Coordinates of C-alpha atoms in Angstrom, one line a residue:
X1 CA 35.7 69.4 83.1
X2 CA 39.1 68.9 84.8
X3 CA 42.3 69.5 82.9
X4 CA 44.4 66.4 82.5
X5 CA 47.4 66.1 84.8
X6 CA 50.7 66.8 83.0
X7 CA 52.5 64.2 85.0
X8 CA 50.0 61.5 84.1
X9 CA 50.3 62.6 80.4
X10 CA 54.1 62.2 80.5
X11 CA 53.8 58.8 82.2
X12 CA 51.3 57.7 79.5
X13 CA 53.7 58.8 76.8
X14 CA 56.7 56.9 78.4
X15 CA 54.6 53.8 78.8
X16 CA 53.6 54.0 75.2
X17 CA 56.9 54.6 73.3
X18 CA 55.2 54.1 69.9
X19 CA 52.9 57.0 70.6
X20 CA 55.9 59.1 71.7
X21 CA 57.9 58.3 68.5
X22 CA 54.8 59.1 66.4
X23 CA 54.5 62.5 68.1
X24 CA 58.2 63.2 67.6
X25 CA 58.5 62.2 64.0
X26 CA 54.9 62.8 63.0
X27 CA 53.8 60.9 59.9
X28 CA 57.3 60.8 58.3
X29 CA 58.0 57.3 59.6
X30 CA 54.5 55.8 59.4
X31 CA 53.0 56.9 56.1
X32 CA 52.4 54.2 53.6
X33 CA 54.6 55.8 51.0
X34 CA 57.5 56.1 53.5
X35 CA 57.2 52.4 54.4
X36 CA 57.2 51.4 50.8
X37 CA 60.3 53.6 49.9
X38 CA 62.2 52.2 52.9
X39 CA 61.2 48.6 52.2
X40 CA 62.1 48.6 48.5
X41 CA 65.4 50.4 49.1
X42 CA 66.4 47.9 51.9
X43 CA 65.2 45.0 49.9
X44 CA 67.4 46.0 47.0
X45 CA 70.4 46.5 49.4
X46 CA 69.8 43.1 51.1
X47 CA 69.6 41.3 47.8
X48 CA 72.9 43.0 46.7
X49 CA 74.7 42.1 49.9
X50 CA 73.4 38.5 49.9
X51 CA 74.6 38.1 46.3
X52 CA 78.0 39.5 47.2
X53 CA 78.4 37.2 50.2
X54 CA 77.1 34.1 48.3
X55 CA 78.6 34.6 44.9
X56 CA 81.8 36.5 45.7
X57 CA 85.1 35.1 44.4
X58 CA 87.1 36.0 47.6
X59 CA 86.9 32.5 49.0
X60 CA 87.7 30.8 45.7
X61 CA 90.6 33.1 45.2
X62 CA 91.9 32.6 48.7
X63 CA 91.7 28.8 48.2
X64 CA 93.6 29.0 44.9
X65 CA 96.3 31.2 46.5
X66 CA 96.5 28.8 49.4
X67 CA 96.9 25.9 47.0
X68 CA 99.7 27.6 45.1
X69 CA 101.5 28.5 48.3
X70 CA 101.3 25.0 49.6
X71 CA 102.5 23.6 46.3
X72 CA 105.5 25.9 46.4
X73 CA 106.3 25.0 50.0
X74 CA 105.8 21.4 49.2
X75 CA 108.3 21.5 46.4
X76 CA 110.9 23.1 48.6
X77 CA 110.3 20.7 51.5
X78 CA 110.2 17.7 49.2
X79 CA 113.5 18.7 47.7
X80 CA 115.0 19.0 51.2
X81 CA 113.6 15.6 52.2
X82 CA 114.9 13.9 49.1
X83 CA 118.4 15.4 49.7
X84 CA 118.3 13.9 53.2
X85 CA 117.5 10.4 52.0
X86 CA 120.2 7.8 52.6
X87 CA 121.9 5.8 49.8
X88 CA 121.5 2.0 49.8
X89 CA 122.4 -0.7 47.2
X90 CA 121.4 -4.3 46.9
X91 CA 124.0 -5.5 44.3
X92 CA 127.4 -4.7 42.8
X93 CA 128.1 -4.9 39.1
X94 CA 131.6 -5.4 37.6
X95 CA 132.5 -4.8 34.0
X96 CA 134.1 -7.9 32.5
X97 CA 136.2 -5.9 30.0
X98 CA 137.9 -4.1 32.8
X99 CA 138.8 -7.5 34.4
X100 CA 140.7 -8.6 31.2
X101 CA 142.7 -5.4 31.3
X102 CA 144.0 -6.0 34.9
X103 CA 147.7 -7.1 35.4
X104 CA 148.9 -9.5 37.9
X105 CA 148.4 -8.2 41.5
X106 CA 146.0 -5.5 40.4
X107 CA 142.3 -5.3 41.5
X108 CA 139.3 -3.2 40.6
X109 CA 136.9 -1.3 42.9
X110 CA 133.3 -2.1 42.0
X111 CA 131.1 1.0 41.4
X112 CA 127.3 0.5 41.6
X113 CA 125.1 1.8 38.9
X114 CA 122.4 4.3 39.5
X115 CA 119.6 1.9 38.7
X116 CA 121.0 -0.5 41.3
X117 CA 120.8 2.2 44.0
X118 CA 117.9 2.8 46.4
X119 CA 117.3 6.0 48.5
X120 CA 115.2 5.0 51.4
X121 CA 113.8 7.8 53.6
X122 CA 115.3 7.6 57.0
X123 CA 112.8 9.2 59.4
X124 CA 115.5 10.0 61.9
X125 CA 117.5 12.0 59.4
X126 CA 114.4 13.6 57.8
X127 CA 112.5 14.5 61.0
X128 CA 114.9 17.4 62.0
X129 CA 114.7 18.9 58.5
X130 CA 110.9 18.6 58.4
X131 CA 110.5 20.0 61.9
X132 CA 112.7 23.0 61.1
X133 CA 110.8 23.8 57.8
X134 CA 107.3 23.3 59.3
X135 CA 107.7 24.9 62.7
X136 CA 107.3 28.6 61.5
X137 CA 104.0 27.8 59.8
X138 CA 100.6 26.5 60.8
X139 CA 100.8 23.8 58.2
X140 CA 100.5 20.1 58.9
X141 CA 103.0 18.0 57.1
X142 CA 102.8 14.2 56.6
X143 CA 105.4 12.1 54.9
X144 CA 104.4 8.8 53.3
X145 CA 106.8 6.1 51.8
X146 CA 106.5 4.5 48.4
X147 CA 103.8 2.2 49.8
X148 CA 101.6 5.1 51.1
X149 CA 102.5 4.2 54.7
X150 CA 102.8 7.1 57.1
X151 CA 106.4 7.8 58.1
X152 CA 106.3 11.2 59.8
X153 CA 103.5 13.6 61.0
X154 CA 104.4 17.1 62.0
X155 CA 101.9 16.9 64.8
X156 CA 104.1 14.4 66.6
X157 CA 107.5 16.0 65.8
X158 CA 109.2 17.7 68.7
X159 CA 112.8 18.8 69.5
X160 CA 114.8 18.0 72.6
X161 CA 113.7 20.1 75.5
X162 CA 110.4 21.1 73.9
X163 CA 107.4 21.1 76.2
X164 CA 104.4 19.4 74.6
X165 CA 101.0 21.0 75.3
X166 CA 97.7 19.6 74.3
X167 CA 94.4 21.5 74.6
X168 CA 91.9 19.6 76.6
X169 CA 88.3 19.3 75.2
X170 CA 85.7 21.6 76.9
X171 CA 83.7 20.2 79.8
X172 CA 80.5 20.3 77.8
X173 CA 81.1 19.9 74.1
X174 CA 77.5 21.0 73.3
X175 CA 77.8 24.3 75.0
X176 CA 78.5 27.0 72.5
X177 CA 77.7 30.6 72.2
X178 CA 74.8 31.8 70.1
X179 CA 77.3 33.8 67.9
X180 CA 79.3 30.6 67.2
X181 CA 76.1 28.8 66.3
X182 CA 75.0 31.5 63.9
X183 CA 78.5 31.6 62.4
X184 CA 78.4 27.8 61.8
X185 CA 74.9 28.0 60.3
X186 CA 75.9 30.9 58.1
X187 CA 79.1 29.1 56.9
X188 CA 77.1 25.9 56.3
X189 CA 74.5 27.8 54.1
X190 CA 77.2 29.6 52.1
X191 CA 79.5 26.6 51.9
X192 CA 79.6 24.7 48.6
X193 CA 77.7 21.4 48.9
X194 CA 79.9 19.3 46.7
X195 CA 83.0 19.1 48.8
X196 CA 84.2 15.8 50.2
X197 CA 84.3 15.2 53.9
X198 CA 87.7 15.1 55.6
X199 CA 88.7 11.9 57.4
X200 CA 91.9 11.0 59.2
X201 CA 93.8 8.1 57.7
X202 CA 93.3 5.0 59.9
X203 CA 96.6 3.4 60.9
X204 CA 98.5 5.9 58.8
X205 CA 97.3 4.5 55.5
X206 CA 97.6 7.3 53.0
X207 CA 95.8 5.3 50.3
X208 CA 92.5 6.9 51.3
X209 CA 93.7 10.2 50.0
X210 CA 93.5 10.3 46.1
X211 CA 96.1 13.1 45.9
X212 CA 98.6 10.9 47.7
X213 CA 98.1 8.0 45.2
X214 CA 98.4 10.4 42.3
X215 CA 101.6 11.8 43.8
X216 CA 103.1 8.3 43.9
X217 CA 102.9 8.4 40.1
X218 CA 104.9 11.6 40.0
X219 CA 101.9 14.0 39.7
X220 CA 101.3 16.6 42.3
X221 CA 97.7 17.4 43.2
X222 CA 95.4 19.4 45.6
X223 CA 92.0 18.6 47.2
X224 CA 89.7 20.8 49.2
X225 CA 87.7 19.1 51.9
X226 CA 85.3 20.1 54.7
X227 CA 85.1 18.8 58.2
X228 CA 82.0 17.7 60.1
X229 CA 81.9 21.2 61.6
X230 CA 81.9 22.8 58.2
X231 CA 85.5 24.0 58.2
X232 CA 87.6 24.0 55.1
X233 CA 90.9 22.0 54.8
X234 CA 93.1 22.3 51.8
X235 CA 95.6 19.5 51.1
X236 CA 98.3 19.2 48.5
X237 CA 100.4 16.2 47.8
X238 CA 103.9 16.5 46.3
X239 CA 106.1 13.5 45.3
X240 CA 109.5 13.2 46.9
X241 CA 111.8 12.3 44.0
X242 CA 115.5 11.6 43.5
X243 CA 117.0 10.7 40.2
X244 CA 113.4 10.4 38.8
X245 CA 112.6 7.8 41.4
X246 CA 109.6 8.5 43.7
X247 CA 110.8 7.9 47.2
X248 CA 107.5 9.0 48.9
X249 CA 104.9 11.6 49.1
X250 CA 104.7 14.8 51.2
X251 CA 101.2 15.8 52.1
X252 CA 100.7 19.4 53.4
X253 CA 97.4 20.4 54.9
X254 CA 96.0 23.6 56.4
X255 CA 94.6 23.7 59.9
X256 CA 90.8 23.4 60.0
X257 CA 89.2 26.8 60.1
X258 CA 92.2 28.8 58.9
X259 CA 90.6 29.8 55.6
X260 CA 87.2 30.0 57.3
X261 CA 88.5 32.6 59.7
X262 CA 89.7 34.8 56.9
X263 CA 86.5 34.4 55.0
X264 CA 84.5 35.1 58.1
X265 CA 86.4 38.2 58.8
X266 CA 85.8 39.3 55.2
X267 CA 82.1 38.7 55.6
X268 CA 82.0 40.6 58.9
X269 CA 83.6 43.5 57.1
X270 CA 80.8 43.3 54.5
X271 CA 78.2 43.1 57.2
X272 CA 79.7 46.2 58.8
X273 CA 79.5 48.1 55.5
X274 CA 76.0 46.7 55.1
X275 CA 75.0 48.1 58.5
X276 CA 76.4 51.5 57.7
X277 CA 74.8 51.4 54.3
X278 CA 71.4 50.4 55.9
X279 CA 71.5 53.4 58.2
X280 CA 72.4 55.7 55.4
X281 CA 69.7 54.1 53.2
X282 CA 67.0 54.6 55.9
X283 CA 68.0 58.2 56.4
X284 CA 68.1 58.9 52.7
X285 CA 64.7 57.1 52.3
X286 CA 63.2 59.2 55.0
X287 CA 64.5 62.4 53.5
X288 CA 63.3 61.3 50.1
X289 CA 59.9 60.4 51.6
X290 CA 59.6 63.7 53.3
X291 CA 60.2 65.5 50.0
X292 CA 57.4 63.4 48.4
X293 CA 54.9 62.4 51.1
X294 CA 54.8 65.7 53.0
X295 CA 53.9 67.8 50.0
X296 CA 51.4 65.2 48.8
X297 CA 49.9 65.1 52.3
X298 CA 49.5 68.9 52.4
X299 CA 48.0 68.9 48.9
X300 CA 45.6 66.2 49.9
X301 CA 44.6 68.0 53.1
X302 CA 43.9 71.2 51.1
X303 CA 41.9 69.3 48.5
X304 CA 39.8 67.7 51.3
X305 CA 39.2 71.2 52.8
X306 CA 38.1 72.5 49.4
X307 CA 35.7 69.5 49.0
X308 CA 34.2 70.0 52.4
X309 CA 33.6 73.7 51.5
X310 CA 35.0 76.7 53.2
X311 CA 33.7 80.1 53.9
X312 CA 36.8 81.6 52.3
X313 CA 38.9 80.5 49.4
X314 CA 41.2 77.7 50.4
X315 CA 44.8 78.3 49.3
X316 CA 46.5 75.3 47.8
X317 CA 50.2 75.0 48.8
X318 CA 52.5 76.3 46.1
X319 CA 55.3 73.9 45.2
X320 CA 55.9 75.2 41.7
X321 CA 59.6 76.1 42.6
X322 CA 60.4 72.3 42.7
X323 CA 60.2 71.9 38.9
X324 CA 59.2 68.3 39.2
X325 CA 56.0 66.2 39.1
X326 CA 54.9 67.4 42.5
X327 CA 55.4 71.0 41.4
X328 CA 53.3 70.3 38.3
X329 CA 50.7 68.7 40.5
X330 CA 50.6 71.7 42.8
X331 CA 50.3 74.0 39.8
X332 CA 47.5 71.9 38.3
X333 CA 45.6 71.7 41.7
X334 CA 46.0 75.5 42.2
X335 CA 44.7 76.2 38.7
X336 CA 41.9 73.7 39.1
X337 CA 40.9 75.2 42.5
X338 CA 41.0 78.7 41.2
X339 CA 38.8 77.7 38.2
X340 CA 36.5 75.9 40.6
X341 CA 36.1 78.9 42.8
X342 CA 35.7 81.2 39.8
X343 CA 33.0 78.8 38.5
X344 CA 31.2 78.8 41.9
X345 CA 31.4 82.6 42.0
X346 CA 30.1 82.8 38.4
X347 CA 27.2 80.5 39.2
X348 CA 26.3 82.4 42.3
X349 CA 26.5 85.7 40.3
X350 CA 24.6 84.2 37.4
X351 CA 21.9 82.9 39.7
X352 CA 21.5 86.3 41.3
X353 CA 21.3 88.0 37.9
X354 CA 18.8 85.4 36.6
X355 CA 16.6 85.9 39.7
X356 CA 16.7 89.7 39.3
X357 CA 15.9 89.6 35.6
X358 CA 13.1 87.1 36.0
X359 CA 11.5 89.1 38.8
X360 CA 10.8 92.1 36.5
X361 CA 8.6 90.4 33.9
X362 CA 7.1 88.2 36.6
X363 CA 6.2 91.3 38.7
X364 CA 4.7 93.0 35.6
X365 CA 2.8 89.8 34.7
X366 CA 1.5 89.4 38.2
X367 CA 0.3 93.0 38.3
X368 CA -1.5 92.6 35.0
X369 CA -3.1 89.3 36.0
X370 CA -4.3 90.8 39.3
X371 CA -5.6 93.9 37.5
X372 CA -7.4 92.0 34.7
X373 CA -10.6 91.1 36.8
X374 CA -10.9 94.8 37.8
X375 CA -10.9 96.1 34.2
X376 CA -14.3 97.5 33.3
X377 CA -13.9 98.2 29.6
X378 CA -12.8 96.1 26.7
X379 CA -10.1 98.5 25.9
X380 CA -8.5 98.2 29.4
X381 CA -8.8 94.4 29.3
X382 CA -7.1 94.3 25.8
X383 CA -4.3 96.5 27.0
X384 CA -3.7 94.2 30.0
X385 CA -3.8 91.2 27.7
X386 CA -1.1 92.8 25.5
X387 CA 1.0 93.4 28.6
X388 CA 0.6 89.7 29.6
X389 CA 1.5 88.4 26.2
X390 CA 4.5 90.8 26.0
X391 CA 5.8 89.6 29.4
X392 CA 5.3 85.9 28.5
X393 CA 7.3 86.4 25.3
X394 CA 10.0 88.2 27.3
X395 CA 10.1 85.4 29.9
X396 CA 10.4 82.8 27.1
X397 CA 13.2 84.8 25.5
X398 CA 15.0 85.1 28.9
X399 CA 14.6 81.4 29.7
X400 CA 15.9 80.4 26.3
X401 CA 19.0 82.7 26.6
X402 CA 19.6 81.6 30.2
X403 CA 19.4 78.0 29.2
X404 CA 21.9 78.6 26.4
X405 CA 24.3 80.4 28.7
X406 CA 24.1 77.8 31.4
X407 CA 24.9 74.9 29.2
X408 CA 27.6 76.7 27.2
X409 CA 30.6 75.6 29.4
X410 CA 29.4 72.0 29.6
X411 CA 28.8 71.8 25.8
X412 CA 32.3 73.2 25.1
X413 CA 33.9 70.8 27.5
X414 CA 32.1 67.7 26.1
X415 CA 32.6 68.4 22.4
X416 CA 36.0 68.1 20.8
X417 CA 37.5 71.1 19.0
X418 CA 38.1 70.8 15.3
X419 CA 39.9 73.0 12.7
X420 CA 37.6 75.8 11.5
X421 CA 38.3 77.8 8.3
X422 CA 37.1 81.3 9.3
X423 CA 37.2 82.5 5.6
X424 CA 34.5 79.9 4.7
X425 CA 32.6 80.4 7.9
X426 CA 32.3 84.2 7.6
X427 CA 31.4 84.0 3.9
X428 CA 28.5 81.7 4.8
X429 CA 27.3 83.8 7.7
X430 CA 27.5 87.1 5.7
X431 CA 25.4 85.5 2.9
X432 CA 22.8 84.4 5.4
X433 CA 22.7 87.8 7.1
X434 CA 22.3 89.5 3.7
X435 CA 19.2 87.3 2.9
X436 CA 17.4 88.3 6.2
X437 CA 14.8 90.9 5.3
X438 CA 11.5 90.2 7.1
X439 CA 11.3 92.2 10.4
X440 CA 14.9 93.3 10.0
X441 CA 16.6 96.5 8.8
X442 CA 17.8 96.3 5.2
X443 CA 21.4 97.2 5.8
X444 CA 24.4 96.8 3.5
X445 CA 26.9 94.1 4.6
X446 CA 30.4 94.1 3.2
X447 CA 32.9 91.3 3.6
X448 CA 36.6 92.1 3.2
X449 CA 39.6 89.7 3.6
X450 CA 42.9 91.5 4.2
X451 CA 45.6 89.3 2.6
X452 CA 48.8 90.4 1.1
X453 CA 49.1 89.8 -2.7
X454 CA 50.9 86.5 -3.5
X455 CA 50.7 85.3 0.1
X456 CA 49.2 81.9 1.0
X457 CA 47.8 82.7 4.4
X458 CA 45.2 80.4 5.9
X459 CA 42.6 81.6 8.4
X460 CA 42.2 78.3 10.3
X461 CA 41.6 78.2 14.1
X462 CA 40.9 75.2 16.4
X463 CA 37.4 75.4 17.9
X464 CA 33.7 74.7 17.5
X465 CA 32.2 76.1 14.3
X466 CA 28.6 76.5 15.6
X467 CA 29.7 78.5 18.7
X468 CA 32.1 80.7 16.6
X469 CA 29.3 81.3 14.2
X470 CA 27.1 82.3 17.1
X471 CA 29.6 85.0 18.1
X472 CA 29.7 86.4 14.5
X473 CA 25.9 86.3 14.2
X474 CA 25.3 88.0 17.5
X475 CA 27.8 90.8 16.6
X476 CA 26.2 91.3 13.1
X477 CA 22.6 91.4 14.5
X478 CA 23.8 93.8 17.3
X479 CA 25.3 96.0 14.6
X480 CA 22.2 95.8 12.5
X481 CA 20.0 97.0 15.4
X482 CA 22.1 100.2 15.9
X483 CA 22.7 100.9 12.2
X484 CA 20.5 103.7 10.6
X485 CA 17.4 102.4 8.9
X486 CA 18.0 104.3 5.6
X487 CA 21.8 104.2 5.2
X488 CA 22.8 101.3 7.5
X489 CA 26.2 99.7 6.6
X490 CA 28.1 96.8 8.3
X491 CA 31.7 95.9 7.4
X492 CA 33.0 92.4 8.2
X493 CA 36.8 92.3 8.0
X494 CA 39.1 89.2 8.3
X495 CA 42.8 89.6 8.8
X496 CA 45.7 87.7 10.3
X497 CA 49.1 88.3 11.9
X498 CA 51.7 85.7 12.8
X499 CA 49.8 83.9 15.6
X500 CA 46.2 85.2 15.6
X501 CA 43.2 85.7 13.4
X502 CA 41.3 89.0 13.8
X503 CA 37.6 89.5 12.9
X504 CA 36.3 93.1 12.9
X505 CA 32.6 93.9 12.7
X506 CA 32.0 97.6 12.2
X507 CA 28.8 99.6 11.9
X508 CA 27.9 103.3 11.2
X509 CA 25.6 103.7 14.2
X510 CA 25.7 106.1 17.1
X511 CA 28.6 104.3 18.7
X512 CA 29.0 103.4 22.4
X513 CA 29.1 105.6 25.4
X514 CA 32.6 105.7 26.8
X515 CA 31.5 104.6 30.2
X516 CA 29.6 101.7 28.8
X517 CA 32.3 100.1 26.6
X518 CA 33.1 97.5 29.2
X519 CA 29.6 97.2 30.7
X520 CA 28.0 96.1 27.5
X521 CA 29.6 92.6 28.0
X522 CA 28.0 92.2 31.4
X523 CA 25.0 89.8 31.8
X524 CA 21.6 91.3 31.3
X525 CA 22.9 94.7 30.4
X526 CA 20.8 96.4 27.7
X527 CA 21.2 99.7 26.0
X528 CA 18.9 99.6 23.0
X529 CA 18.6 102.2 20.3
X530 CA 15.7 104.6 20.2
X531 CA 12.4 103.3 18.7
X532 CA 13.0 99.7 19.7
X533 CA 10.4 98.4 22.1
X534 CA 11.4 97.4 25.6
X535 CA 12.1 93.7 26.3
X536 CA 13.1 92.7 22.8
X537 CA 16.6 91.6 24.1
X538 CA 17.7 89.6 27.1
X539 CA 21.1 91.3 27.5
X540 CA 22.9 88.0 27.3
X541 CA 24.1 88.1 23.7
X542 CA 27.4 89.9 24.1
X543 CA 28.1 88.2 27.4
X544 CA 27.7 84.8 25.8
X545 CA 29.8 85.9 22.9
X546 CA 32.7 86.9 25.1
X547 CA 32.3 83.7 27.1
X548 CA 32.6 81.6 23.9
X549 CA 35.7 83.7 22.8
X550 CA 37.5 83.2 26.0
X551 CA 36.7 79.4 26.0
X552 CA 38.5 79.3 22.6
X553 CA 41.5 81.1 24.0
X554 CA 40.6 84.4 22.3
X555 CA 39.4 87.9 23.2
X556 CA 36.4 90.0 22.4
X557 CA 36.4 93.8 22.9
X558 CA 34.7 96.9 21.6
X559 CA 35.7 100.4 20.6
X560 CA 34.2 103.4 18.8
X561 CA 35.1 104.3 15.2
X562 CA 36.4 107.9 15.1
X563 CA 36.4 110.3 12.2
X564 CA 40.1 111.4 11.9
X565 CA 39.1 114.9 10.5
X566 CA 36.5 115.9 13.0
X567 CA 37.1 113.5 15.9
X568 CA 33.4 112.6 15.9
X569 CA 32.1 109.1 16.6
X570 CA 31.0 107.5 13.4
X571 CA 30.1 104.0 14.6
X572 CA 31.1 101.0 16.8
X573 CA 33.6 98.3 16.1
X574 CA 33.8 94.8 17.7
X575 CA 37.1 92.9 17.4
X576 CA 37.3 89.1 17.9
X577 CA 40.8 87.7 18.2
X578 CA 41.4 83.9 18.0
X579 CA 44.7 81.9 18.1
X580 CA 45.7 80.3 14.8
X581 CA 45.9 76.5 14.7
X582 CA 49.5 75.5 15.3
X583 CA 49.7 73.1 12.4
X584 CA 49.0 75.8 9.9

């Protein structure tokens, strides 16, 4: 097979950028957990930014500030306009009393009253003042008389020597950039829908503006309108008064789009912040995902390898240093995998031991069966039949103990542990053991409870009473088998410390060989006393007892009882330690 060309491989990667990105970043960007983390983080950020842009008070505050500014400027300009108004009178009033006081040849100068005077606004006198006050600003000022007729418009005011310049409309009014179209659409969506549409006054008639009509009554007002292009225009109307007489109305308006430009700039700033926050959010999400998805992926891959089966023990990644849920999951998986491998090893070892132990009686049974037809005398045939019956009983005993040992773990896992009072349990088991006489040695069994006077100690553990009773029964019967036939004695002692209950079963038999103290708990190990026939025990009793003790969180060990004076072995002692129930 020919090796692939490296050049073609590079071309294929560059023609498939998605494959290249996947190879560079691995599964960090494409795992389901990463996509979910990035999506929900970005969704929350988008909702937040959309709410800020739609519900923020910047535009309303800007409009209010603009209204206050226009009202202040309107008051100043209106005062200047009223001061520039000319004085006119339509009648002269003379006081009759002063006429009677005149002497011959004297005359009186008539003085008009204030109510007989009128102050008409002279556009020629007001125009220079209005132009001087308006020119530094981008505000449009319109002056209406008392009948709401337009007198002056700042758009048409110009000084001597000023060059007038008007912007021509674009060649194609419909041609606009995509950015402008997006901006108008964005402003239209975010613009309040209850604003009136701005219209120019036809023929200079200011009566179409409600604020102008209100100002003619001496009340100033403001109105916010929107153009056909969606641009805001703020208008304020201020009455022009002199001596409490309304001479006209000054209408100040912002240029279309002035406020929108400020709001648009503010929104662009928010979008820039949103862009930076989005990049930071994505990077943080990827980092967060890498600290979650990558360990989970490694744990999952290791679990799959364990499920498929490996020739050697598969090591689960250790993340216990994280001190979080993933660390706890790693610890749980490691412990579960260790227990699983230990269980597999125990099953394999148990199967090998069972096979070995079953072969011995089966071999003996097969030999006896094959020899039986060749026996010539009745005595030989009877001896062979006795061997066959003995091997059958031994097989039955082995199969029963093997069955009990094999279902022990499953039984302990399925049944719920309950509080067990060891004082009551041991008392019942000792009484039952004392009553056993047929086929057993008649030994003396003593039961002692070590409890301090006046103390109220409870010997309660959490477990399965039948299985705990099985341990004690096995230990008592094992001690009975090694105790002397004429002076056999068994001592059952119950004591407790702060956190554990201790059961000691002691006999006065020959004790245990030092090299066999640990071997006696192995499966199928038998070391029977003299005089006991072979095959009476399967060698599983002590092994099952230790297995039950460890399943309850306890320990089972053995030692020899020594005579302090002579240092001679005077018996054997088995010690069962169990944790006390926490509620006691």
